[in-house]
Amino acid sequence: VQPPEKPLQAEEWNKLREGFQSPEIFEEVMLNSMIRCNSPIDVAKSLLTHLAKRNGDIAYNVLVKYLTLCVQQRQVSEIRDVYDIMKVRFKILESGAYKLLIKGLSSSDQWRMALALLEEVKKIMIPSRTCYESCIKAAIRHQEMKLAFELYDEMLAKDVVPTLGVLQSFFDFSRGIEDAELQKELFGILLYLRENQIYPHRTFMRSIKLWFESIPGANWRGRLTKIKDSGQCPVCNHQLEDSNLTEEEYSNLSERIIRDVIHGTDTFRKTSPQEFEAFQTFVESRLPFDIVIDGLNVSHIKPRKMQCENLFDAINCLAKENTRLLVLGRKHMLMNSSNWKREIMKEMQNKADFFFAENISEDDAFLLYATLRSGKHCKFVTRDFLRDHKACLPDSLTRHLFRKWQRGHQIVFSPAAEGRSIKFLFFSVFSQQPAFSYDCVVQTTGDTWHIPYKDVFEEKYSYQVPRKWLCIQQK
Amino acid sequence: MQSANMLLRKIVRSSVLPFAAQHRMQKDLFPLSRTLSLSLRLEQDKSCEPTEKLDLDEWKKVMKSGLQEEVSETVSEPKELSSLAAARETLEMWRLAGRAVPENISEEQLKTFMECPSKSAKKKYLKYLHLKELRKKNDKRKMDEKRERRLEAQDQASKTDETKKSSFVCMWSSTMNKAYNWRAAQSMIFGQPLVFDMSYEKEMSVREVTNTVRQIVLSESCNRRSVDPFHIHFCNFKDDSLYHREFINQYREAWGKLLITVTDQCYTEIFPKDKLIYLTADSPKVMKTFDHDKIYIVGSMVDKSIKTGLSLARAKRLGLETAALPLEKYLLWTTGAKNLTLDQMMHILLTLKDTADWKKALEFVPKRKYCGFVNKPVKELKKTLDLINTLKHGRGREEVQKQFAKSYPKK
């Protein structure tokens, strides 16, 4: 339905209502379309008057819809009036109305009322991130930085993830202020980005850059750049952190993989205790490997070739470099078949160590274990993203560790050309380029900051890392 | 209160002004219209203001009376009740806002609601209750309608003819029950055992257990009605478990009179190991024929989240043979998981047992999951399928092959 352009009288509303196919929901539909068309508020008011006169009451959802319209048009006095009515009529409100009220009031000069409302929300539930966003932004806008940071900390303590918009406004409104405390807090936000592997987008990055450059007397200078494959920043020649995990992180991760990925709730789901034990003794007796290969995965690279030939090519390609290889496979590969020729299998076993799991076992879990046991230098080869294994890890921190380790250690084969010459190229799964030697995360050395950022327009998959960086250094 | 009044007054005033403007436009046409519109405005002001005041007062009264009740309640049991009451209140507001929330909610449900770990879990639970409530209401309405119709029909029947001649006394259901029970009793002595493995309680949520039990009840009833029933065993069944409570909920008094074997022993303790076959969709082995000498085990689990390999793990641990239904072999599978509900399994197994006809048995797989039966092995069919596709879409052979590989992954 098209909302009228001018306020109507009761009879006119009645006429419209009767013309509508289902009169019971006429008001709702009408208000919805008013919100969509951003109709003048007077029109909505006339509808409400008509309703109040007819029913002697206005339903809650209609009031909320009217409130939406008011918030959309920033009619602060109307918002207040609706709030007063609601407060008298209902003991508590529901989250949608609170959200609207907070949003509407926080952008006005009555923003302190929004804070009071936030307190009220806290009594019945955890406020949503947008509620916090409105309040924090309002506090920042009025230069109440301390209050803003209090709310921000409270939000983090409640496990509510802040929007990038909030973080950006912290930087936007701190420009040119000399305040050691404030600086510390903002550095804290950058470290938050680091810990959670969040990448700011272009405009956010610009806010960070401008803030750094505006600190009086600090002489920060920011420039946009791309990091070389070696991990060196072309602007300041600084070497970025390498992608290796620390000893503690490393042992933590391998422990978690054994506990949560391989054993999980029931060791029998992915393997069996006997098999895992056999595998463990096998690996321990031959440590350390340089490259662990997922045999079945690699054998499917070229669909037109025999599977064992694909594997053979891969092993030849890797064995040249005098590395210790471990190939993981399943027992069915040992059966002479059209895809798995016994002679070729024999030849391969001279060049690499093989472990054959049961046909119904998960070989990926073994792949992870063998690679982690071999040490930090060891890499593994598979096209699999290993998402299902990552999902077995219970907390996001370990999952981040897993991703980081995977970024640095996973290699993918890609057949170079469809021609006769068999040439394999190594790629990291994530970027069609060699495995990263540096860690793609916000980082600092005290007098430099390196911040990866993404273009807003560029689609970014969760497994991809941005290629563009902001380099900030102090002169 | 005052401000609310003010607002309503404002609404009235501002809505009237534009009307006046409208009328003024017509002034040239009707010289009298100005006075007319003025008098109209006056009338409106008079007519609406008192009613508005009245309404607002009514709200206030309702509010106050509601508050007093709450207070008296909270005094008796201080803290717990207040949080419950608050939750109830929130629910009420959500309902007013038009969300999927049940109208009536019991204390117990409210507690479950509050224990939900996240906002989305809460929403989901409420939606579930809401739909349940709707269904119940609908059922009741239908029942009432049916009863009325039946009464009418009876009235008419009694009017038209009074005596019906029949050599049987009309006692269908009880006679049938007796016959069924006789068969079930025989199956308990001579029948082929079928085991339901009741050891998955820990892996399921309460709702999943409820669903499981409902499916088992359905399976049991269709088994009882069959020509040659299985001898049903519930193994690993713990007394006072969630399963037990749900069964009593479903069967009531009949639970004690069921012609099945319920035991807390494992099937491996009752039957020789080499005769057991664990049926699981994750099994690498595909069932070829139904074996009348084997004892099939069905895991009593509904798996709403993704827990692949759970029953396979159980069979592996005990070193049992496993098997999966040959769904791929006989059906052109389209969507949905390969795991079937327990009553579907029961139907399939019963049909296999009676007829050994896979096509007939697999009729019980839900139609939405497959698009047709395959009478030739898939490998042979592949060529014709390719041909059809290339002719139909003019697509390259490779692409077709890729598609095919996707829908029929190599084992």
Coordinates of N, CA and C in Angstrom, one line a residue, chain A residues 15-83:
Chain A
K15 N -12.1 4.5 5.2 CA -12.3 4.1 3.9 C -11.2 3.3 3.3
L16 N -10.0 3.8 3.6 CA -8.8 3.1 3.2 C -8.7 1.7 3.8
R17 N -9.1 1.6 5.0 CA -9.0 0.4 5.8 C -9.9 -0.7 5.2
E18 N -11.1 -0.2 4.8 CA -12.1 -1.1 4.3 C -11.7 -1.6 2.9
G19 N -11.0 -0.7 2.2 CA -10.5 -1.1 0.9 C -9.4 -2.1 0.9
F20 N -8.8 -2.2 2.1 CA -7.6 -3.1 2.2 C -8.1 -4.5 2.4
Q21 N -7.3 -5.5 1.8 CA -7.7 -6.9 1.8 C -7.9 -7.5 3.1
S22 N -7.0 -7.2 4.0 CA -7.2 -7.8 5.4 C -7.1 -6.7 6.4
P23 N -8.3 -6.2 6.8 CA -8.3 -5.0 7.6 C -7.7 -5.1 9.0
E24 N -7.5 -6.4 9.5 CA -7.0 -6.5 10.8 C -5.6 -6.0 10.9
I25 N -4.8 -6.2 9.9 CA -3.4 -5.8 9.9 C -3.2 -4.5 9.2
F26 N -4.3 -3.8 8.9 CA -4.1 -2.6 8.0 C -3.1 -1.6 8.6
E27 N -3.2 -1.3 10.0 CA -2.4 -0.3 10.6 C -0.9 -0.7 10.5
E28 N -0.7 -2.0 10.8 CA 0.7 -2.5 10.7 C 1.3 -2.3 9.3
V29 N 0.6 -2.8 8.4 CA 1.1 -2.7 7.0 C 1.3 -1.3 6.6
M30 N 0.3 -0.4 7.0 CA 0.4 1.0 6.6 C 1.6 1.6 7.2
L31 N 1.9 1.3 8.5 CA 3.0 1.9 9.2 C 4.3 1.4 8.6
N32 N 4.3 0.1 8.3 CA 5.5 -0.4 7.7 C 5.9 0.3 6.4
S33 N 4.8 0.6 5.6 CA 5.1 1.2 4.3 C 5.5 2.7 4.5
M34 N 4.9 3.3 5.6 CA 5.4 4.6 5.9 C 6.8 4.7 6.3
I35 N 7.3 3.6 7.1 CA 8.7 3.6 7.4 C 9.5 3.4 6.2
R36 N 9.0 2.6 5.3 CA 9.8 2.4 4.0 C 9.9 3.6 3.2
C37 N 8.8 4.4 3.1 CA 8.8 5.6 2.3 C 9.2 6.8 3.0
N38 N 9.5 6.6 4.3 CA 9.9 7.8 5.1 C 8.9 8.9 5.0
S39 N 7.6 8.5 5.3 CA 6.5 9.5 5.2 C 6.7 10.5 6.2
P40 N 6.0 11.7 6.0 CA 6.0 12.7 7.1 C 5.4 12.2 8.3
I41 N 5.9 12.6 9.5 CA 5.5 12.1 10.7 C 4.0 12.4 11.0
D42 N 3.6 13.5 10.5 CA 2.2 13.9 10.7 C 1.2 12.9 10.2
V43 N 1.5 12.3 9.1 CA 0.7 11.3 8.5 C 0.5 10.1 9.5
A44 N 1.6 9.7 10.1 CA 1.6 8.6 11.1 C 0.8 9.0 12.3
K45 N 1.0 10.3 12.7 CA 0.2 10.8 13.8 C -1.3 10.7 13.6
S46 N -1.7 11.1 12.4 CA -3.1 11.1 12.2 C -3.7 9.7 12.2
L47 N -2.8 8.7 11.8 CA -3.3 7.3 11.9 C -3.4 6.9 13.3
L48 N -2.4 7.3 14.1 CA -2.5 6.9 15.5 C -3.7 7.5 16.2
T49 N -4.0 8.8 15.9 CA -5.2 9.4 16.5 C -6.4 8.7 16.2
H50 N -6.5 8.3 14.9 CA -7.6 7.6 14.4 C -7.8 6.3 15.2
L51 N -6.6 5.6 15.4 CA -6.6 4.3 16.1 C -7.1 4.5 17.5
A52 N -6.5 5.5 18.2 CA -6.8 5.8 19.6 C -8.3 6.1 19.8
K53 N -8.8 6.8 18.8 CA -10.2 7.2 19.0 C -11.1 5.9 18.8
R54 N -10.7 5.1 17.8 CA -11.6 3.9 17.5 C -11.5 2.9 18.6
N55 N -10.2 2.5 19.1 CA -10.1 1.4 20.0 C -9.9 1.9 21.4
G56 N -9.6 3.1 21.6 CA -9.3 3.6 23.0 C -8.0 3.1 23.4
D57 N -7.2 2.6 22.6 CA -5.9 2.1 23.0 C -5.0 1.9 21.7
I58 N -3.7 2.0 21.9 CA -2.8 1.8 20.8 C -2.0 0.6 21.1
A59 N -1.9 -0.4 20.2 CA -1.2 -1.6 20.5 C 0.3 -1.3 20.6
Y60 N 1.0 -2.2 21.3 CA 2.4 -1.9 21.5 C 3.2 -2.0 20.2
N61 N 2.9 -3.0 19.4 CA 3.7 -3.1 18.2 C 3.5 -1.9 17.3
V62 N 2.3 -1.3 17.3 CA 2.0 -0.1 16.5 C 2.8 1.1 17.1
L63 N 2.9 1.2 18.4 CA 3.7 2.2 19.0 C 5.2 2.1 18.6
V64 N 5.7 0.8 18.6 CA 7.1 0.6 18.3 C 7.3 1.0 16.8
K65 N 6.3 0.7 16.0 CA 6.5 1.1 14.5 C 6.6 2.6 14.4
Y66 N 5.7 3.3 15.1 CA 5.7 4.7 15.1 C 7.0 5.2 15.6
L67 N 7.5 4.6 16.6 CA 8.8 5.0 17.2 C 9.9 4.8 16.1
T68 N 9.8 3.8 15.4 CA 10.8 3.5 14.3 C 10.9 4.7 13.4
L69 N 9.7 5.2 13.0 CA 9.6 6.3 12.1 C 10.2 7.5 12.7
C70 N 9.9 7.7 14.0 CA 10.4 8.9 14.7 C 11.9 8.9 14.7
V71 N 12.5 7.7 15.0 CA 13.9 7.6 15.1 C 14.5 7.8 13.7
Q72 N 13.9 7.3 12.7 CA 14.4 7.4 11.4 C 14.5 8.9 11.0
Q73 N 13.5 9.7 11.5 CA 13.6 11.1 11.2 C 14.1 12.0 12.3
R74 N 14.7 11.4 13.3 CA 15.3 12.1 14.4 C 14.4 13.1 15.1
Q75 N 13.1 12.7 15.3 CA 12.2 13.6 16.0 C 12.3 13.4 17.5
V76 N 13.2 14.1 18.1 CA 13.6 13.8 19.5 C 12.5 14.0 20.4
S77 N 11.7 15.1 20.3 CA 10.7 15.3 21.2 C 9.6 14.3 21.1
E78 N 9.3 13.8 19.9 CA 8.4 12.7 19.7 C 8.8 11.5 20.4
I79 N 10.1 11.2 20.2 CA 10.7 10.0 20.8 C 10.5 10.0 22.3
R80 N 10.7 11.2 22.9 CA 10.6 11.3 24.3 C 9.1 11.1 24.7
D81 N 8.2 11.6 24.0 CA 6.8 11.5 24.3 C 6.4 10.0 24.2
V82 N 6.8 9.4 23.2 CA 6.4 8.0 23.0 C 7.0 7.2 24.2
Y83 N 8.2 7.5 24.6 CA 8.8 6.8 25.7 C 8.0 7.0 27.0

